Structures are given as structure tokens and as C-alpha cells.
Amino acid sequence: MENGKRRALILISNDDGYHAKGINCLIEWVRSFGDIIVCAPESARSGFSCAFSATIPLTLKLRRKEEGVAVWSCNGTPVDCVKMALAELCPRKPDLVIGGINHGDNASVNTHYSGTMGVTMEGCMKYIPSVAFSLCDHRSDADFEPLRPYVQQLTERVLNEGLPTGVCLNVNFPLLPQFKGVRVCRMAKGTWGNELTRCHHPRGYDYWWMVGHYENDEPQATDTDRWALDNGYVSVTPERVDVTAYEAMDTLKGWFL
């Protein structure tokens, strides 16, 4: 309690693992806003989206504990981590769920593959205000410092004002030492090409690496997250749990008259 007011409870996870630089920067930057419970994968789980483990047992390990911060790891997916934290670690419903800070962007269609967004969607599906932060830099030693004031401002704002039910925020930062500003924008339409690279093993069999090249399918559109990042802006995209294509419903109803 602070001045008679209960401290906020913030649940943090990611898909890069509990040891990643991004999540540890995030912990330090938001710990002044409330008590922190971290439950993150034991190792990298990028690309797991909203997957959860239905066929393997899950385990928890306490990695460190200090005043106001407890860091746990789980052997499962990012969504497993959120589910485990809510069931076993949180003394009450968190006031905020944060995913990240991810090493690599989650803009455009990447949001559908992202374990970081899986964290955020899981929180959102539990009716908890949820935000994902990602930086366009895959390096393990990425410089996250330029993100600090934006992460803190958004964290404080969401804690104070909340978010609409069923809506979470996907926040992406360009790889720059200074940003031009913030753009609230929509997802860009994009596709991944050349996603598989075939290799031949010396022992005589073929194997594949999942790689690829992203293409922005609407490069001239200036209202998208991809345009914002390519032009030096922080992109903030509100995203919904409800994926119903309402504009198609009347057409489909006509099929069954």
C-alpha cells in the first residue's frame, strides 16, 4: 500500500526467455509503477503465437526474488507462462499484462505469429489491460534505452485509464537512437516469401530452415504500422481479440436463404 492506495500488480512475460535483455530492461523501467511478477520461457519461444502445451507437463523455477519483483521461468510457451502465472503465482488479478520487450518487430502480419503478442492476447482474453512492446532489432545486445520514456509513459497511462474490453496494444519501435514521434495506426497488409531454405546434411538427408523475406504489400499507404516504422515513428496499433469479419456476415447470410 502506498498512501493508502494498493500498489498495482503487473504481470510480464515474453518469447525471448527470462534471461533476455529486453525483458530485464522492461522490469527495471516499470517496477516503480507496481509489484512485478515475471513468468517467462526458459529459452527462446519466438513464433509460438497463442500456442499452449496440452500434451506436456509444465514446470516453474524461481530465478530471482527481491523487493517488489519475482522472476519465474516456465518450460512452456509464452501463453503457458501467462496461464501458469495467473493460476499459481499472482495473489490477485493483475492490473496490467505486458509482453516484451521483444528482440525484433511484431508489426503487420507478424502479430499473428508472435509469442509476444500471444502473451498480450492471453491477458486481453482474461479481461486484463495488455500491451506488447517490440524493437526492430534482433541482436541479443540491442540498445533499448531510447524506448524507456515511451514504455514508461504508456505503462502509466494504461494503468491509470485502462483499455477497452477486448482491445490490446501492439507497440513497435524502429531501430533508431531517436524517434520522430508516435503514430496510432493500423496493421499493414504484408506477406512472407521464400520462407524455407533447403540444406543438405553430410549424412545424406535434406533439412530446412524457416527463414524468409517480408514484403509490404501496400508501401504507399501512410496509415500503417510498417510505414510508421520505416519512417522513424513508434507505431501503436490497437488490436482486437474478436476477429469476426463483420462486413462479410450479410453476404454469407445470403448463401443460406
CSV table of C-alpha atoms in Angstrom, one decimal, residues 72-224:
chain,number,residue,atom,x,y,z
A,72,TRP,CA,10.0,-17.2,-12.6
A,73,SER,CA,10.7,-19.3,-15.7
A,74,CYS,CA,8.4,-21.9,-17.2
A,75,ASN,CA,9.3,-24.7,-19.6
A,76,GLY,CA,6.3,-24.0,-21.8
A,77,THR,CA,5.2,-21.4,-24.4
A,78,PRO,CA,4.6,-17.7,-23.7
A,79,VAL,CA,0.9,-18.3,-23.3
A,80,ASP,CA,1.7,-21.2,-20.9
A,81,CYS,CA,3.7,-18.7,-18.8
A,82,VAL,CA,0.7,-16.3,-18.5
A,83,LYS,CA,-1.7,-19.1,-17.7
A,84,MET,CA,0.7,-20.5,-15.1
A,85,ALA,CA,1.3,-17.1,-13.5
A,86,LEU,CA,-2.4,-16.3,-13.3
A,87,ALA,CA,-3.1,-19.8,-11.7
A,88,GLU,CA,-0.1,-20.2,-9.4
A,89,LEU,CA,1.8,-17.0,-8.9
A,90,CYS,CA,-0.4,-14.0,-8.9
A,91,PRO,CA,-2.1,-13.3,-5.5
A,92,ARG,CA,-4.9,-11.5,-7.4
A,93,LYS,CA,-5.8,-10.5,-10.9
A,94,PRO,CA,-3.1,-8.3,-12.4
A,95,ASP,CA,-3.8,-4.7,-13.3
A,96,LEU,CA,-1.7,-5.0,-16.4
A,97,VAL,CA,-0.1,-7.6,-18.6
A,98,ILE,CA,3.0,-6.6,-20.6
A,99,GLY,CA,4.7,-8.7,-23.3
A,100,GLY,CA,8.3,-7.9,-24.3
A,101,ILE,CA,10.3,-6.0,-24.9
A,102,ASN,CA,10.8,-8.3,-27.9
A,103,HIS,CA,14.0,-8.5,-29.8
A,104,GLY,CA,12.6,-7.9,-33.3
A,105,ASP,CA,9.4,-6.2,-34.6
A,106,ASN,CA,5.9,-7.6,-34.4
A,107,ALA,CA,4.3,-5.2,-36.9
A,108,SER,CA,2.0,-6.1,-39.8
A,109,VAL,CA,1.2,-9.8,-40.2
A,110,ASN,CA,4.0,-10.7,-37.7
A,111,THR,CA,1.5,-10.1,-35.0
A,112,HIS,CA,-0.2,-13.4,-35.9
A,113,TYR,CA,3.0,-15.4,-35.4
A,114,SER,CA,4.4,-13.5,-32.4
A,115,GLY,CA,4.7,-15.1,-29.0
A,116,THR,CA,5.0,-11.6,-27.5
A,117,MET,CA,1.5,-10.9,-28.9
A,118,GLY,CA,0.4,-14.3,-27.6
A,119,VAL,CA,1.2,-13.0,-24.1
A,120,THR,CA,-0.8,-9.9,-24.8
A,121,MET,CA,-3.7,-11.6,-26.3
A,122,GLU,CA,-3.9,-14.0,-23.5
A,123,GLY,CA,-4.0,-11.2,-21.0
A,124,CYS,CA,-6.7,-9.4,-23.1
A,125,MET,CA,-8.8,-12.6,-23.2
A,126,LYS,CA,-8.7,-12.6,-19.4
A,127,TYR,CA,-10.1,-9.0,-19.5
A,128,ILE,CA,-6.8,-7.5,-18.3
A,129,PRO,CA,-5.4,-4.4,-20.0
A,130,SER,CA,-2.5,-5.7,-22.0
A,131,VAL,CA,0.4,-4.2,-24.0
A,132,ALA,CA,3.2,-5.6,-26.2
A,133,PHE,CA,6.5,-3.8,-26.8
A,134,SER,CA,8.9,-4.7,-29.6
A,135,LEU,CA,12.1,-3.2,-31.0
A,136,CYS,CA,13.2,-3.7,-34.7
A,137,ASP,CA,16.5,-5.2,-33.6
A,138,HIS,CA,17.1,-9.0,-33.2
A,139,ARG,CA,20.5,-8.6,-31.6
A,140,SER,CA,20.8,-10.1,-28.1
A,141,ASP,CA,22.7,-6.9,-27.0
A,142,ALA,CA,20.2,-4.5,-28.6
A,143,ASP,CA,20.1,-0.9,-27.2
A,144,PHE,CA,16.7,-0.5,-25.6
A,145,GLU,CA,17.4,2.8,-23.8
A,146,PRO,CA,15.7,5.0,-26.4
A,147,LEU,CA,12.4,3.1,-25.6
A,148,ARG,CA,12.5,3.9,-21.9
A,149,PRO,CA,10.3,7.1,-21.8
A,150,TYR,CA,7.7,5.7,-24.2
A,151,VAL,CA,7.4,2.4,-22.3
A,152,GLN,CA,7.0,4.2,-19.0
A,153,GLN,CA,4.5,6.7,-20.4
A,154,LEU,CA,2.3,4.0,-21.9
A,155,THR,CA,2.5,1.8,-18.9
A,156,GLU,CA,1.4,4.6,-16.6
A,157,ARG,CA,-1.3,5.7,-19.0
A,158,VAL,CA,-2.8,2.2,-19.3
A,159,LEU,CA,-2.6,1.6,-15.6
A,160,ASN,CA,-4.5,4.9,-14.9
A,161,GLU,CA,-7.0,4.7,-17.8
A,162,GLY,CA,-7.3,1.1,-18.8
A,163,LEU,CA,-8.2,-0.1,-22.3
A,164,PRO,CA,-11.5,-1.0,-24.0
A,165,THR,CA,-12.6,-4.6,-23.3
A,166,GLY,CA,-11.2,-7.0,-25.8
A,167,VAL,CA,-8.6,-4.5,-27.1
A,168,CYS,CA,-4.8,-4.6,-26.5
A,169,LEU,CA,-1.9,-2.5,-27.8
A,170,ASN,CA,0.8,-3.7,-30.1
A,171,VAL,CA,3.7,-1.1,-29.8
A,172,ASN,CA,6.7,-1.3,-32.1
A,173,PHE,CA,9.9,0.8,-32.1
A,174,PRO,CA,12.1,1.5,-35.1
A,175,LEU,CA,15.9,0.9,-34.8
A,176,LEU,CA,16.9,4.5,-34.3
A,177,PRO,CA,18.7,6.4,-31.5
A,178,GLN,CA,15.8,8.9,-31.5
A,179,PHE,CA,12.2,8.7,-32.8
A,180,LYS,CA,10.2,11.3,-34.7
A,181,GLY,CA,7.1,10.7,-32.6
A,182,VAL,CA,4.3,8.2,-32.2
A,183,ARG,CA,1.7,7.1,-34.8
A,184,VAL,CA,-1.5,5.4,-33.9
A,185,CYS,CA,-2.0,3.2,-36.9
A,186,ARG,CA,-3.4,0.0,-38.4
A,187,MET,CA,-1.6,-3.2,-39.4
A,188,ALA,CA,0.0,-3.1,-42.8
A,189,LYS,CA,-1.0,-5.8,-45.3
A,190,GLY,CA,2.1,-7.9,-45.9
A,191,THR,CA,3.3,-11.3,-46.9
A,192,TRP,CA,6.3,-13.5,-46.2
A,193,GLY,CA,8.1,-15.0,-49.2
A,194,ASN,CA,10.9,-17.6,-49.7
A,195,GLU,CA,10.1,-18.9,-46.2
A,196,LEU,CA,12.0,-22.2,-46.4
A,197,THR,CA,15.7,-22.7,-47.2
A,198,ARG,CA,16.7,-26.3,-48.1
A,199,CYS,CA,20.0,-27.6,-46.9
A,200,HIS,CA,21.7,-31.0,-47.4
A,201,HIS,CA,23.2,-32.8,-44.5
A,202,PRO,CA,26.5,-34.6,-44.9
A,203,ARG,CA,24.8,-37.8,-43.7
A,204,GLY,CA,22.6,-37.7,-46.8
A,205,TYR,CA,19.3,-36.2,-45.9
A,206,ASP,CA,17.7,-32.8,-46.6
A,207,TYR,CA,16.6,-30.4,-43.9
A,208,TRP,CA,15.1,-26.9,-44.0
A,209,TRP,CA,15.5,-23.6,-42.1
A,210,MET,CA,12.4,-21.5,-41.6
A,211,VAL,CA,13.6,-18.1,-42.9
A,212,GLY,CA,12.0,-15.6,-45.3
A,213,HIS,CA,11.7,-12.1,-46.5
A,214,TYR,CA,8.8,-9.7,-45.6
A,215,GLU,CA,7.1,-7.7,-48.3
A,216,ASN,CA,4.9,-4.7,-47.5
A,217,ASP,CA,2.0,-5.2,-49.9
A,218,GLU,CA,0.9,-1.5,-49.6
A,219,PRO,CA,4.1,0.5,-49.4
A,220,GLN,CA,2.4,3.8,-50.3
A,221,ALA,CA,-0.1,3.6,-47.5
A,222,THR,CA,0.9,6.1,-44.8
A,223,ASP,CA,-1.6,5.0,-42.1
A,224,THR,CA,0.1,1.6,-41.3
